[in-house]
Amino acid sequence: MSRVQVKTVTPDESGIRLDRWFKANFPELPFGRLSKLLRTGQVRVNGKRAKGNDRVGTGDEIRIPPLEAAKAKPKGPRPLNPEERQEIREMVLFQDSDVIALNKPPGLAVQGGSGTTKHVDRLLPALQGRKDERPPRLVHRLDKDTSGVLVVARNAPAARALTGAFKDKTCRKVYWALVKGVPKPLEGKISAPVSKSLGGQKEIMVVSKTGKPAVTLFKVMDFAGDEVSWLALSPVTGRTHQIRVHLAHIGHPILGDGKYGGEDSRFGDLSQKLHLHSAALSFPHPGGGTREITAALPPHMMESFKYLGFFPNEVKDPFEGFPW
């Protein structure tokens, strides 16, 4: 490109960040180069300087300076193979024109990162509808090793509505976990601020007086002696690793959570995979009304439940009448 361009934001692009708009429209432009163009005021929105995290709206005019320096295109993402397309399609629990709900398996990251090449975000183009549609987009996250309900939006208005619902805490989440020991009392609320550790390990969260407020509701559904219990949990806030940190904090780490429970997270011959599952999610549907999605346990948790004599299918609403 050897000249200045002006592009107009379409309705389907409304509400996304400016840097993401550039990634979609100019994938060959490196992030560092875009940052410099923004910093020096060469990129403008409606004639004004802008930042990468600014949101664009329908009809906004974006000035794109000459991009000769970006001619050397980096290698693009590898196309999805048939197995990957089938893999993400088999995760689908529900879909309509606005929303797709997935049952994410444990061990699959939601987004890419250092050394992570396979993740839900990469697989989402396989769920794209018409060719003129954009791929579905993420609106919330699950830990890599946590399984269960993950909702994605099929268009920009739905993404804005769902993102707002998660931010405003109008989504109701229920997780199932197997933990060491039996909490006393059998139901209640864990209220303990959470922050990142100042230690050297990557993204370790800790309970700290200077942390952000974090609240998790819990209820013991069943227990095997005093060794292991099955908990239903509902995070009122959404801090990183909140449920895992809270349960380790009260002395009942999740089975398989070596990161926060260490050796205390082991029990007999049960799987050492994380026993935390997003079992149900209720949310305001962008088209109106409320939609509740439930997801079956992953194989390793199903085996552990069977071994311990727990029967999750017999439970309707574990928090019905709970003092929220």
mmCIF file of C-alpha atoms in Angstrom, residues 44 47 61-62 90 92 99-100 127 197 209 212 241 246 258 261 274 276 294 305 310 322:
data_model
loop_
_atom_site.group_PDB
_atom_site.id
_atom_site.type_symbol
_atom_site.label_atom_id
_atom_site.label_comp_id
_atom_site.label_asym_id
_atom_site.label_seq_id
_atom_site.Cartn_x
_atom_site.Cartn_y
_atom_site.Cartn_z
ATOM 1 C CA ARG A 44 -6.868 8.199 13.442
ATOM 2 C CA GLY A 47 -9.917 12.528 12.625
ATOM 3 C CA GLU A 61 -13.944 6.387 9.747
ATOM 4 C CA ILE A 62 -10.494 4.933 10.330
ATOM 5 C CA GLU A 90 -18.436 -32.390 18.546
ATOM 6 C CA VAL A 92 -21.360 -28.055 20.418
ATOM 7 C CA VAL A 99 -24.965 -18.019 20.406
ATOM 8 C CA ILE A 100 -22.995 -21.255 20.362
ATOM 9 C CA LEU A 127 -18.243 -23.056 13.358
ATOM 10 C CA SER A 197 1.527 -13.701 43.822
ATOM 11 C CA LYS A 209 -5.731 -8.553 52.009
ATOM 12 C CA LYS A 212 -9.576 -7.860 44.595
ATOM 13 C CA HIS A 241 -8.378 -19.289 39.299
ATOM 14 C CA HIS A 246 -10.617 -20.406 47.478
ATOM 15 C CA GLY A 258 -1.308 -29.800 41.925
ATOM 16 C CA GLY A 261 -3.122 -28.216 46.345
ATOM 17 C CA LEU A 274 -8.199 -31.427 37.560
ATOM 18 C CA LEU A 276 -13.389 -29.043 38.169
ATOM 19 C CA THR A 294 -25.725 -27.893 30.976
ATOM 20 C CA PHE A 305 -17.843 -40.029 40.443
ATOM 21 C CA PHE A 310 -21.819 -40.090 43.408
ATOM 22 C CA PHE A 322 -29.723 -20.746 48.382
#
